[in-house]
XYZ file of C-alpha atoms in Angstrom:
751
model
C 0.516 0.048 0.358
C 1.371 3.394 -0.599
C -1.356 5.918 0.008
C -0.501 9.281 1.729
C -0.789 8.611 5.179
C -4.394 9.611 7.340
C -5.263 8.863 10.227
C -8.689 6.329 9.041
C -9.885 4.748 12.692
C -11.742 2.080 10.709
C -11.214 2.442 7.215
C -8.279 -0.046 5.543
C -9.191 -3.143 8.249
C -10.989 -5.973 8.004
C -13.547 -6.419 10.977
C -16.575 -9.054 10.739
C -18.653 -8.062 8.172
C -22.429 -7.627 9.664
C -24.435 -10.720 7.491
C -21.177 -12.943 8.422
C -23.007 -15.430 10.519
C -26.392 -15.520 8.765
C -24.560 -16.877 5.973
C -22.230 -19.116 6.855
C -24.848 -21.394 9.603
C -27.815 -21.399 7.146
C -29.704 -18.717 8.563
C -29.578 -16.396 5.306
C -32.501 -16.539 3.501
C -31.215 -17.076 -0.827
C -33.920 -16.865 -3.415
C -35.334 -20.618 -2.964
C -35.748 -20.423 0.449
C -38.086 -18.450 0.335
C -41.854 -19.244 2.003
C -45.107 -17.510 1.758
C -48.276 -18.868 3.028
C -50.423 -21.322 1.392
C -47.685 -20.857 -1.690
C -47.532 -23.284 -4.902
C -45.122 -24.498 -6.697
C -44.155 -23.406 -10.291
C -42.461 -25.717 -13.254
C -41.222 -24.185 -16.879
C -41.719 -25.978 -20.174
C -38.479 -25.116 -22.539
C -38.173 -25.676 -26.244
C -35.884 -28.264 -26.879
C -35.465 -26.907 -30.379
C -32.247 -23.533 -30.964
C -34.423 -22.550 -33.224
C -38.576 -23.288 -34.776
C -41.322 -21.172 -35.255
C -44.302 -22.166 -32.585
C -47.703 -23.311 -34.729
C -49.337 -23.994 -31.331
C -49.990 -24.701 -27.730
C -52.830 -27.524 -25.788
C -52.659 -27.240 -22.630
C -56.131 -28.568 -21.657
C -54.439 -32.011 -20.188
C -52.257 -30.020 -17.858
C -54.728 -27.618 -17.290
C -57.113 -30.947 -16.381
C -54.735 -32.301 -13.653
C -55.219 -32.607 -10.224
C -53.114 -29.757 -8.151
C -52.739 -27.816 -11.543
C -54.161 -25.124 -10.712
C -52.812 -22.213 -12.769
C -51.523 -22.450 -17.321
C -49.366 -19.305 -18.800
C -47.602 -18.862 -22.567
C -46.696 -16.040 -23.943
C -50.542 -15.559 -25.428
C -51.488 -14.789 -21.311
C -48.474 -12.052 -22.186
C -49.469 -8.402 -23.372
C -47.305 -7.809 -26.454
C -44.323 -5.149 -25.639
C -43.343 -3.693 -28.566
C -40.142 -1.787 -28.947
C -40.167 0.201 -25.719
C -36.782 1.242 -23.391
C -37.809 0.464 -19.222
C -34.253 1.070 -16.760
C -32.561 -2.176 -16.254
C -29.477 -3.762 -16.605
C -26.136 -2.584 -15.864
C -26.387 -0.580 -19.240
C -29.068 1.131 -17.549
C -31.982 0.676 -20.244
C -33.389 -2.244 -21.910
C -35.978 -3.251 -24.349
C -39.632 -4.561 -23.527
C -39.822 -6.620 -25.924
C -36.267 -8.926 -25.920
C -36.839 -8.555 -22.088
C -40.713 -9.803 -22.441
C -39.231 -12.752 -24.681
C -35.543 -14.353 -22.349
C -39.024 -14.466 -19.904
C -41.459 -15.802 -22.249
C -41.850 -17.004 -25.726
C -43.969 -15.107 -28.136
C -44.419 -17.328 -31.738
C -41.408 -18.644 -32.295
C -38.356 -20.299 -30.062
C -34.743 -18.338 -30.834
C -32.903 -21.059 -28.316
C -32.734 -24.310 -26.678
C -33.829 -23.750 -23.608
C -36.239 -20.784 -24.406
C -39.457 -21.214 -21.908
C -43.075 -22.051 -24.293
C -45.223 -22.236 -21.288
C -45.068 -22.515 -17.662
C -47.574 -23.992 -14.518
C -48.248 -23.341 -11.312
C -49.277 -26.425 -9.385
C -49.862 -27.936 -5.011
C -46.430 -29.232 -5.304
C -43.156 -29.220 -7.572
C -44.255 -32.901 -9.246
C -47.183 -31.970 -10.415
C -46.093 -29.158 -12.045
C -43.251 -31.215 -13.576
C -45.561 -34.324 -14.662
C -47.839 -31.322 -16.035
C -45.562 -30.211 -18.393
C -45.297 -33.413 -19.601
C -49.291 -32.953 -20.709
C -48.037 -29.876 -22.631
C -48.753 -29.802 -26.304
C -46.556 -27.985 -28.621
C -46.793 -27.799 -31.987
C -43.248 -26.996 -32.949
C -41.729 -25.922 -37.493
C -38.081 -26.360 -37.169
C -36.035 -23.536 -38.899
C -32.349 -23.555 -39.755
C -30.163 -22.655 -36.919
C -26.493 -21.190 -36.254
C -24.786 -21.298 -33.183
C -21.196 -20.213 -34.069
C -19.991 -16.086 -34.714
C -18.303 -17.324 -38.176
C -21.624 -19.044 -39.449
C -24.825 -16.754 -38.273
C -21.938 -14.147 -39.797
C -22.041 -15.278 -43.602
C -24.189 -13.055 -46.262
C -26.270 -17.092 -46.344
C -27.404 -16.871 -42.807
C -30.628 -17.572 -41.994
C -32.033 -14.821 -40.284
C -33.124 -14.774 -36.612
C -35.551 -12.129 -37.182
C -37.620 -11.073 -40.093
C -37.027 -7.158 -38.754
C -33.042 -6.775 -37.297
C -31.219 -4.720 -39.712
C -27.159 -3.608 -39.191
C -26.915 -0.387 -36.921
C -24.651 1.499 -37.957
C -23.627 1.156 -41.232
C -23.688 5.321 -43.307
C -27.335 2.699 -45.137
C -29.405 0.924 -44.762
C -28.994 -2.074 -45.557
C -32.090 -3.621 -47.994
C -32.287 -7.260 -45.877
C -32.426 -8.026 -42.637
C -29.554 -9.115 -40.484
C -28.123 -12.029 -38.557
C -25.264 -8.793 -37.800
C -27.208 -6.029 -35.875
C -25.008 -4.460 -34.766
C -21.838 -2.368 -36.093
C -19.403 0.392 -34.299
C -16.108 1.824 -35.161
C -13.372 4.590 -33.442
C -11.140 5.942 -35.728
C -7.787 8.083 -35.162
C -5.089 8.882 -36.630
C -4.343 6.606 -40.200
C -3.459 2.753 -38.460
C -3.010 2.068 -41.810
C 0.347 4.129 -42.968
C 1.663 3.804 -38.854
C 1.785 0.392 -39.487
C 3.349 -0.234 -42.602
C 5.495 2.278 -41.281
C 6.597 0.564 -37.934
C 9.803 -1.237 -36.822
C 7.855 -4.783 -35.395
C 4.138 -5.526 -36.241
C 1.954 -7.835 -35.355
C -1.195 -9.556 -36.742
C -3.331 -12.580 -35.548
C -5.987 -14.476 -35.077
C -7.390 -15.339 -31.828
C -10.967 -17.352 -31.076
C -13.071 -17.149 -27.452
C -16.026 -18.688 -26.396
C -19.828 -17.967 -24.737
C -18.934 -18.260 -20.661
C -21.008 -18.867 -17.545
C -20.679 -15.793 -14.598
C -20.549 -19.994 -12.876
C -22.980 -18.631 -9.893
C -23.348 -21.094 -7.667
C -27.317 -19.696 -6.588
C -30.320 -21.044 -9.706
C -32.328 -18.529 -10.423
C -35.396 -18.212 -8.178
C -38.173 -15.393 -6.694
C -41.822 -16.050 -4.784
C -44.400 -13.090 -6.856
C -47.749 -12.430 -5.010
C -50.521 -10.656 -7.386
C -53.067 -9.279 -5.394
C -57.061 -9.094 -5.260
C -56.165 -4.846 -4.950
C -54.170 -5.577 -8.739
C -50.384 -4.975 -6.909
C -47.424 -7.287 -6.627
C -44.885 -8.345 -3.945
C -42.007 -10.236 -5.778
C -39.635 -11.500 -2.559
C -35.879 -12.713 -5.329
C -32.746 -12.660 -5.520
C -30.524 -10.227 -7.493
C -27.932 -7.428 -8.187
C -30.785 -4.973 -7.885
C -34.140 -4.549 -6.993
C -35.259 -2.071 -9.044
C -34.583 -3.221 -12.217
C -36.585 -5.975 -11.255
C -39.605 -4.055 -10.285
C -38.877 -1.720 -13.535
C -38.491 -4.530 -16.164
C -41.757 -6.707 -14.910
C -43.969 -4.229 -14.132
C -43.466 -2.906 -18.160
C -43.030 -6.408 -18.810
C -46.304 -6.665 -17.441
C -47.931 -3.202 -18.733
C -48.695 -2.038 -15.346
C -46.825 0.375 -12.918
C -43.217 0.568 -10.777
C -45.479 1.273 -7.574
C -47.772 -2.116 -8.510
C -45.028 -4.063 -7.874
C -42.675 -4.231 -4.093
C -39.631 -6.036 -4.784
C -38.423 -7.562 -1.448
C -34.413 -8.348 -2.328
C -33.297 -11.259 -0.671
C -29.379 -12.436 0.108
C -27.893 -13.077 -3.260
C -25.289 -16.561 -3.831
C -23.574 -14.710 -6.308
C -24.308 -13.096 -10.268
C -20.924 -11.177 -11.567
C -23.031 -9.919 -13.807
C -26.165 -12.570 -14.471
C -28.083 -11.364 -11.867
C -29.254 -7.710 -13.071
C -31.874 -8.750 -15.257
C -35.172 -11.713 -15.482
C -36.328 -14.281 -16.598
C -39.099 -15.593 -13.924
C -40.306 -12.800 -11.977
C -43.019 -11.964 -14.885
C -44.105 -15.391 -15.420
C -44.406 -15.765 -11.286
C -46.816 -12.706 -11.223
C -49.061 -14.471 -13.646
C -49.542 -17.344 -12.162
C -49.800 -15.798 -9.452
C -53.254 -14.136 -10.939
C -54.109 -16.794 -12.606
C -53.433 -19.334 -9.389
C -54.912 -16.485 -6.244
C -51.574 -17.484 -4.652
C -48.270 -16.970 -4.292
C -46.195 -18.530 -6.670
C -42.740 -19.738 -6.571
C -40.786 -20.280 -9.683
C -36.532 -22.006 -9.656
C -34.581 -22.953 -12.138
C -32.240 -26.084 -11.726
C -28.919 -26.101 -12.890
C -29.658 -26.938 -16.164
C -32.073 -24.505 -16.795
C -29.618 -21.744 -15.839
C -26.924 -22.631 -18.176
C -29.241 -22.774 -21.682
C -31.692 -20.398 -20.810
C -30.270 -17.021 -18.917
C -27.160 -15.089 -20.290
C -23.623 -15.963 -20.609
C -20.411 -13.837 -20.768
C -19.903 -13.439 -25.263
C -18.021 -15.599 -26.862
C -16.010 -13.599 -29.428
C -13.848 -14.397 -32.634
C -10.930 -11.091 -32.968
C -8.009 -10.398 -35.600
C -5.681 -7.516 -34.311
C -2.134 -5.950 -36.002
C -0.344 -3.747 -33.444
C 2.863 -2.269 -35.025
C 5.394 -0.284 -32.606
C 9.070 1.631 -33.060
C 12.119 0.422 -32.688
C 11.589 2.066 -29.398
C 8.740 0.811 -28.128
C 6.771 2.686 -29.408
C 2.900 1.649 -29.991
C 2.554 3.645 -33.177
C -0.710 1.963 -34.705
C -3.574 -0.770 -34.139
C -5.864 -2.230 -36.594
C -8.483 -4.407 -34.938
C -12.420 -6.735 -35.518
C -13.988 -8.488 -32.814
C -16.864 -9.790 -34.214
C -18.950 -11.429 -30.455
C -22.004 -13.354 -29.802
C -24.596 -11.389 -29.298
C -27.430 -14.644 -28.960
C -30.768 -14.572 -29.710
C -31.817 -11.090 -28.874
C -30.337 -7.153 -30.347
C -28.272 -5.689 -27.339
C -25.007 -5.006 -27.797
C -23.043 -3.417 -24.520
C -20.421 -5.944 -25.098
C -19.577 -4.854 -28.486
C -19.881 -1.253 -27.262
C -17.336 -1.469 -23.835
C -14.784 -3.753 -25.645
C -14.529 -1.349 -28.566
C -13.880 1.304 -26.259
C -12.124 0.034 -23.372
C -9.754 -2.612 -25.989
C -6.380 -0.603 -26.103
C -7.657 2.673 -23.419
C -5.471 1.514 -20.986
C -3.110 2.290 -24.031
C -2.006 5.978 -26.145
C -1.280 4.433 -30.273
C -1.967 7.929 -31.570
C -3.567 5.227 -34.968
C -5.620 3.241 -34.713
C -9.252 1.221 -36.332
C -10.708 -0.614 -33.407
C -14.410 -2.550 -35.510
C -17.013 -3.842 -33.418
C -20.420 -6.465 -35.222
C -23.235 -7.605 -32.578
C -23.551 -11.236 -34.117
C -26.834 -12.996 -33.325
C -26.874 -16.158 -33.199
C -29.310 -19.559 -31.189
C -28.812 -19.375 -27.522
C -28.922 -17.440 -24.918
C -28.760 -13.903 -25.719
C -25.085 -12.592 -23.395
C -25.087 -10.472 -20.790
C -22.844 -9.201 -18.014
C -20.041 -10.673 -17.146
C -17.559 -8.613 -14.821
C -15.818 -5.617 -17.504
C -18.022 -7.421 -19.943
C -16.265 -7.558 -23.446
C -12.738 -6.006 -21.455
C -11.543 -9.289 -21.459
C -11.737 -10.732 -24.377
C -10.027 -7.822 -26.619
C -7.824 -7.991 -24.086
C -6.953 -11.345 -24.544
C -6.237 -10.484 -28.226
C -4.449 -6.735 -27.088
C -2.073 -7.878 -24.615
C -0.628 -11.072 -26.373
C 0.221 -8.781 -28.893
C 2.782 -6.915 -26.752
C 4.132 -10.024 -25.633
C 4.969 -10.157 -29.062
C 6.035 -7.623 -29.640
C 8.226 -7.373 -26.058
C 10.028 -10.284 -27.715
C 10.119 -9.006 -31.165
C 11.912 -6.167 -30.062
C 14.385 -7.386 -26.743
C 11.965 -4.898 -24.895
C 10.432 -6.443 -21.363
C 7.468 -6.794 -21.357
C 6.128 -4.924 -18.392
C 8.988 -1.775 -19.889
C 7.323 -2.617 -22.903
C 3.899 -1.318 -21.302
C 5.631 1.444 -18.829
C 6.896 2.975 -22.283
C 3.416 3.103 -23.202
C 0.577 4.200 -20.866
C -1.757 6.117 -20.132
C -1.370 8.124 -17.958
C -2.188 11.142 -15.491
C -3.732 13.873 -17.832
C -3.933 11.626 -20.664
C -7.458 11.631 -22.120
C -9.041 8.428 -21.304
C -11.089 5.064 -23.645
C -14.437 8.058 -22.442
C -12.925 10.081 -24.350
C -12.295 12.372 -21.324
C -9.091 13.250 -19.016
C -7.545 11.588 -17.089
C -6.862 12.357 -12.640
C -5.165 10.660 -10.529
C -4.898 6.926 -11.444
C -2.283 4.669 -9.795
C -1.299 2.395 -13.027
C 3.029 3.633 -13.748
C 2.670 2.526 -9.959
C 0.866 -0.680 -10.822
C 3.207 -1.677 -12.928
C 6.072 -0.751 -10.978
C 5.102 -2.709 -8.180
C 4.743 -5.640 -10.531
C 8.078 -5.259 -12.076
C 9.128 -5.486 -7.516
C 7.275 -8.130 -6.655
C 9.306 -11.130 -6.696
C 7.445 -13.100 -8.243
C 8.560 -11.170 -11.504
C 12.605 -11.953 -10.710
C 11.687 -15.391 -8.671
C 13.272 -18.400 -10.609
C 11.154 -20.828 -12.975
C 11.443 -24.227 -14.174
C 11.872 -26.866 -16.631
C 8.804 -26.615 -19.093
C 7.502 -23.592 -16.512
C 6.703 -20.498 -18.230
C 5.876 -17.289 -16.856
C 3.258 -14.296 -18.420
C 2.642 -10.539 -17.505
C -0.812 -8.657 -19.013
C -2.877 -5.670 -17.635
C -6.360 -4.692 -18.207
C -8.589 -1.476 -17.187
C -12.322 -1.260 -16.540
C -13.821 2.414 -16.990
C -16.057 1.513 -13.198
C -19.301 3.418 -12.751
C -20.586 5.968 -10.413
C -24.513 5.761 -11.428
C -27.844 7.075 -8.709
C -27.734 5.562 -5.228
C -29.956 6.382 -2.413
C -29.019 5.719 1.521
C -30.658 7.677 4.299
C -29.087 7.952 8.319
C -31.579 7.638 11.103
C -30.499 7.291 14.963
C -31.683 4.841 17.094
C -32.914 6.515 20.860
C -29.663 4.295 22.715
C -27.103 5.982 20.092
C -26.734 2.877 17.555
C -26.866 3.868 13.925
C -29.016 2.827 11.242
C -27.909 2.812 7.489
C -30.838 2.389 5.273
C -29.743 1.535 1.433
C -30.595 -0.147 -1.787
C -28.219 -2.097 -2.931
C -28.099 -5.853 -2.440
C -24.521 -6.482 -1.099
C -22.494 -9.191 -3.233
C -19.314 -8.739 -2.026
C -19.197 -7.012 1.233
C -20.904 -3.663 0.916
C -22.998 -3.454 4.176
C -19.306 -3.487 6.180
C -17.965 -1.336 3.810
C -20.903 1.394 4.491
C -21.302 0.771 8.565
C -17.273 1.547 8.299
C -17.702 4.667 6.522
C -20.696 5.277 8.606
C -18.793 4.952 11.722
C -15.368 6.717 11.365
C -17.235 9.586 9.514
C -19.671 9.553 12.972
C -16.762 8.437 14.400
C -17.886 6.087 16.858
C -17.567 2.801 16.849
C -17.628 0.026 13.402
C -20.421 -2.123 16.709
C -22.672 0.550 16.260
C -24.418 0.808 13.265
C -26.762 -2.049 11.632
C -27.297 -1.602 7.450
C -30.519 -2.771 6.597
C -31.035 -3.554 1.865
C -34.471 -1.826 2.054
C -37.045 -3.081 -0.261
C -38.322 -1.129 -3.498
C -41.247 0.830 -1.409
C -38.445 1.848 1.943
C -35.762 3.787 0.032
C -35.509 5.170 -3.005
C -34.540 4.637 -6.017
C -30.357 3.107 -6.586
C -29.177 1.432 -9.319
C -28.662 -2.360 -10.154
C -24.942 -3.732 -7.208
C -22.497 -3.274 -10.916
C -20.681 -1.810 -12.657
C -17.460 -1.431 -9.634
C -20.605 1.674 -8.326
C -21.255 0.120 -4.765
C -18.732 1.401 -2.288
C -17.952 3.893 -4.239
C -21.716 5.464 -5.225
C -23.841 3.955 -2.714
C -20.917 5.338 -0.204
C -20.837 8.408 -0.600
C -24.974 8.093 -0.362
C -24.693 6.672 3.213
C -21.515 9.656 3.946
C -23.673 12.516 2.754
C -26.449 10.833 4.475
C -23.496 10.642 7.669
C -21.715 14.269 7.690
C -26.252 15.641 7.459
C -26.570 13.789 10.590
C -23.599 14.809 12.060
C -24.531 18.275 11.268
C -28.133 18.008 12.629
C -26.447 16.754 16.311
C -24.508 19.527 15.972
C -27.612 21.606 16.319
C -28.910 19.584 18.772
C -26.127 20.219 20.770
C -25.885 24.229 19.945
C -29.812 23.675 21.458
C -28.487 21.781 24.595
C -25.808 23.973 25.718
C -26.950 27.286 24.310
C -24.518 28.462 22.438
C -24.425 29.149 18.833
C -25.086 25.921 16.357
C -21.746 27.045 14.821
C -19.626 27.550 17.161
C -19.386 23.600 17.727
C -18.180 21.285 16.163
C -18.053 17.095 15.655
C -15.279 15.550 17.668
C -14.783 11.995 17.511
C -18.512 11.241 18.040
C -19.228 13.891 20.188
C -20.195 17.781 19.741
C -17.952 19.675 21.248
C -18.153 23.339 22.597
C -15.517 24.661 24.751
C -14.874 22.090 27.721
C -18.239 20.844 27.195
C -19.013 18.509 25.318
C -22.554 15.346 24.798
C -21.470 12.416 23.246
C -23.956 10.786 19.775
C -25.464 8.446 22.833
C -25.974 11.314 25.353
C -27.628 13.719 21.806
C -29.506 10.415 20.317
C -31.473 9.708 23.874
C -32.321 14.013 24.165
C -34.039 13.606 20.569
C -36.890 13.270 21.248
C -36.838 16.450 24.135
C -34.629 18.775 21.141
C -36.479 18.784 18.062
C -37.163 15.203 18.234
C -36.032 12.254 15.509
C -32.649 12.628 14.291
C -31.950 10.845 10.476
C -31.067 12.159 7.241
C -31.410 10.751 2.973
C -29.283 11.680 0.765
C -29.837 10.900 -3.141
C -26.245 10.615 -5.416
C -26.081 10.114 -9.180
C -21.352 10.748 -9.031
C -19.969 11.069 -12.504
C -15.974 11.609 -10.881
C -15.233 8.017 -10.252
C -11.751 7.002 -11.533
C -11.435 3.309 -13.931
C -8.710 1.439 -12.348
C -5.953 -1.024 -13.233
C -3.889 -4.175 -12.747
C -1.170 -5.656 -13.766
C -1.015 -9.312 -13.541
C 1.920 -12.179 -13.752
C 0.685 -16.158 -14.335
C 3.368 -19.141 -13.855
C 1.949 -22.457 -15.885
C 4.403 -25.569 -16.252
C 3.071 -27.631 -19.406
C 3.288 -31.219 -19.240
C 4.284 -32.084 -22.759
C 2.620 -35.775 -22.488
C -0.852 -34.506 -22.368
C -0.687 -31.190 -22.487
C -2.388 -30.788 -19.878
C -1.548 -26.796 -17.835
C -0.617 -26.652 -14.412
C -1.087 -22.288 -13.113
C 1.971 -22.801 -10.541
C 1.977 -19.101 -9.305
C -0.043 -16.578 -9.354
C -0.457 -12.268 -7.918
C -3.028 -9.633 -9.056
C -1.768 -6.245 -8.620
C -3.974 -3.372 -8.544
C -4.761 0.196 -8.051
C -7.458 -0.030 -5.235
C -7.413 3.862 -5.003
C -8.134 2.755 -1.321
C -9.555 -0.409 0.449
C -12.111 0.668 2.952
C -13.019 -2.835 3.617
C -9.116 -4.473 2.874
C -10.668 -8.323 3.290
C -13.762 -7.907 0.821
C -11.080 -5.925 -2.082
C -7.869 -8.931 -1.840
C -10.617 -10.888 -2.107
C -12.733 -9.145 -5.267
C -9.213 -8.746 -6.688
C -8.570 -12.968 -6.283
C -12.216 -13.648 -7.471
C -12.363 -11.876 -10.242
C -7.969 -13.019 -10.896
C -9.823 -17.112 -10.786
C -12.707 -17.029 -13.137
C -10.433 -15.417 -15.951
C -8.067 -18.094 -14.805
C -11.514 -20.561 -15.580
C -11.824 -18.378 -18.726
C -7.864 -19.074 -19.832
C -8.268 -22.910 -18.982
C -11.244 -24.538 -18.759
C -14.534 -23.398 -19.532
C -16.122 -22.717 -22.511
C -20.233 -23.074 -23.815
C -20.039 -26.424 -25.982
C -22.905 -27.170 -28.942
C -23.564 -29.741 -30.499
C -24.573 -30.170 -33.754
C -28.471 -29.951 -33.256
C -27.633 -26.828 -31.728
C -28.008 -28.051 -27.850
C -25.858 -27.670 -24.844
C -23.575 -30.600 -24.363
C -22.321 -29.643 -20.969
C -25.482 -27.663 -18.969
C -24.332 -28.680 -15.553
C -21.098 -27.679 -13.483
C -19.666 -31.261 -13.911
C -19.482 -30.657 -17.570
C -18.976 -26.502 -17.047
C -15.938 -27.222 -15.311
C -14.506 -24.016 -13.530
C -11.474 -23.616 -11.238
C -11.787 -25.262 -7.420
C -9.375 -25.291 -4.847
C -7.312 -27.472 -5.665
C -6.578 -25.743 -9.036
C -4.849 -22.977 -7.293
C -1.933 -22.298 -6.578
C -2.677 -18.972 -3.809
C -3.214 -16.250 -5.160
C -1.111 -13.162 -4.342
C -1.607 -9.911 -4.187
C -0.707 -6.716 -3.797
C -2.928 -2.780 -3.592
C -1.664 -0.174 -4.769
C -3.210 2.629 -3.167
C -4.162 5.863 -5.074
C -6.817 7.867 -3.780
C -9.645 9.146 -5.648
C -9.993 12.738 -4.867
C -13.509 13.058 -5.913
C -14.803 10.499 -3.006
C -14.947 10.802 0.631
C -12.377 8.335 1.511
C -10.898 7.724 -1.630
C -13.231 5.422 -2.964
C -12.712 3.523 -7.392
C -13.731 0.426 -7.669
C -12.505 -2.645 -7.696
C -14.565 -5.646 -9.131
C -13.956 -5.397 -12.452
C -10.681 -5.388 -13.442
C -9.539 -8.389 -11.890
C -10.377 -10.611 -14.974
C -9.519 -8.367 -17.282
C -5.676 -9.760 -17.441
C -5.431 -13.301 -17.025
C -7.062 -14.260 -19.866
C -3.799 -13.044 -21.054
C -1.627 -13.291 -18.585
C -1.753 -17.422 -18.738
C -2.093 -17.151 -22.303
C 0.849 -15.858 -22.505
C 2.368 -17.553 -19.575
C 1.429 -21.104 -22.228
C 2.968 -20.040 -24.759
C 6.489 -18.965 -22.903
C 6.336 -22.329 -21.339
C 5.502 -24.210 -25.148
C 7.222 -21.310 -27.230
C 3.688 -21.284 -28.979
C 1.024 -18.412 -29.099
C -1.891 -19.730 -27.854
C -5.099 -18.123 -29.704
C -7.702 -19.992 -29.001
C -9.378 -20.480 -25.565
C -9.829 -23.016 -23.491
C -6.440 -24.337 -23.794
C -7.196 -27.563 -22.821
C -5.125 -29.979 -22.634
C -6.672 -31.344 -26.062
C -5.279 -28.149 -28.045
C -1.911 -28.112 -26.282
C -1.118 -32.036 -27.227
C -2.377 -31.046 -31.063
C 0.150 -27.913 -31.055
C 2.386 -29.360 -29.257
C 1.683 -32.699 -32.059
C 1.918 -30.007 -35.394
C 5.375 -28.573 -34.198
C 6.988 -31.226 -33.670
């Protein structure tokens, strides 16, 4: 840590999280745990085909089964047009496509898409009823891979999707739903005159976020037309707006109660079940639970996109980058939506100064679930290509890989990927810390290689609301609307206690439902500790102002002469503690509380540097991870354990993406590894200890210097692992995952 010394009592410490005991003892209530009085059990019928018209659905036999209380199909859903509503990390969602992710209407676009749902007195009866529903499909040609879907003669998924971003509207529909490009300088001329050039083609497959808890909810549509939803999500306000939009009712008519969440990583910022459960409840008159099974999660929720990337990167003889040409094609899934393409194009070269660049991105539709956010959405894919190319240039020029990066990185004052000057970033400090780390100079063994890669993510602010109130015993309650995924309750309690000058244990934090606190965006974009933290600190400061005013009245002194010091109002040699003021609240003006609403835009991007050692078994192609170090500018760590945990967790997910994970489809367009046995995520025995180095360059716009930390750690690992295996084998890794059979084939081909 290299932050300027400040006298914080609590910021940077590692207290036990307030919700920790409930979570480790099993008392915490997650989505599949919630029980409502009189609740029915629901089940969803899903398409066996990747692409088909629905000519008809007969539900009569299912409805006649004893115990069945309601059946819904696409015909029960309001026909939503292209109306945008608030939701997800992208900030807006198209209701037409949100509806189709919940229930197919007239056509199915991927295997696993919902086509009907049943509510019954037991899950067994509901499952039996699904077998009695008859769906008449007209099977259509399907496309799965980017290469197949991108072809001019590929069967289009939608008759009304024409490529956006072209100079002129095309004459026929296409699976290329969008083109987005950034051009500056003259990339072709710069590359032609360069001293060193690398060109390559890189391929990645879709990967799932891998959260443990499946999607689940309980919904109740009351007789007065109002409804309640209990669910786990990354943002219950987004769940409210999307569910209300799909059902065509006002947001005030739905109250969403947040439950604990067993992982999200971007995959729980949208809806799949909530409107279905609401309609089943409306038909049956009783609360209804819907919970996905594991194969449902894999087949019907949104993974991160696969990609096909062509890159040419060029440098002068001294290592200065002079030009780049990149074309990236990202899986879009079944429905248009291109946030990953925007962020991929925008962030791909954002951590370097490249004067001449052409970056072209495409969103490509195919018959797989619609892509969704996964930690730094869109960035790991293009970073794999960029950082692999940097590694190749370093070898060609004979320059140390970290020195090559230090020569070309953006620094404070340079223009960032968003087009505005960068502020207090700690990118150079992170690279220097990585180069000085013992890992970087440690000796390697036989068949071992070392890779290094950098990565960046823009982070975000966004709207948040928080309230702070005092109990009559001097305890403090923080109420906010951001679901706690990475330990935010603890971080909010630390910042509140630090600001008030009271013990951490005096603060309790509640995540309120949508009717009990003002709007907050999703827990995503690395924004909560920054933005919601700002709201919490502002509300706390307002409470302090009230306390000083109350103290002035009780002491009979001017309010402007009262100071707040170490948890007490002080005037000369007189003082009143927070607890004393809280006890006198009823006689000094009434309850003491304050609320703050923020929408900050002064966040700063994050930068990370990863060092990876691998060993390759030349007889089998097996890659073993030997040592891994994460260095990152974290602004200032509010709770050090949770910041380190984010760095380690993101790295492990990226390592899994590099070595093991991929959606595998059969020729019939069906997912062939829809479960954790076949979808191989890393487990503890696969990993060495992930070392972390927190570089602290505080954000001056936040009261405690916070920057987002949750997404940067997944950006560099794909390339760090690839560069390490390339160093161990002498063969450039251009296709992920780097599985044993793939490495074995490359080794044998090179012999």
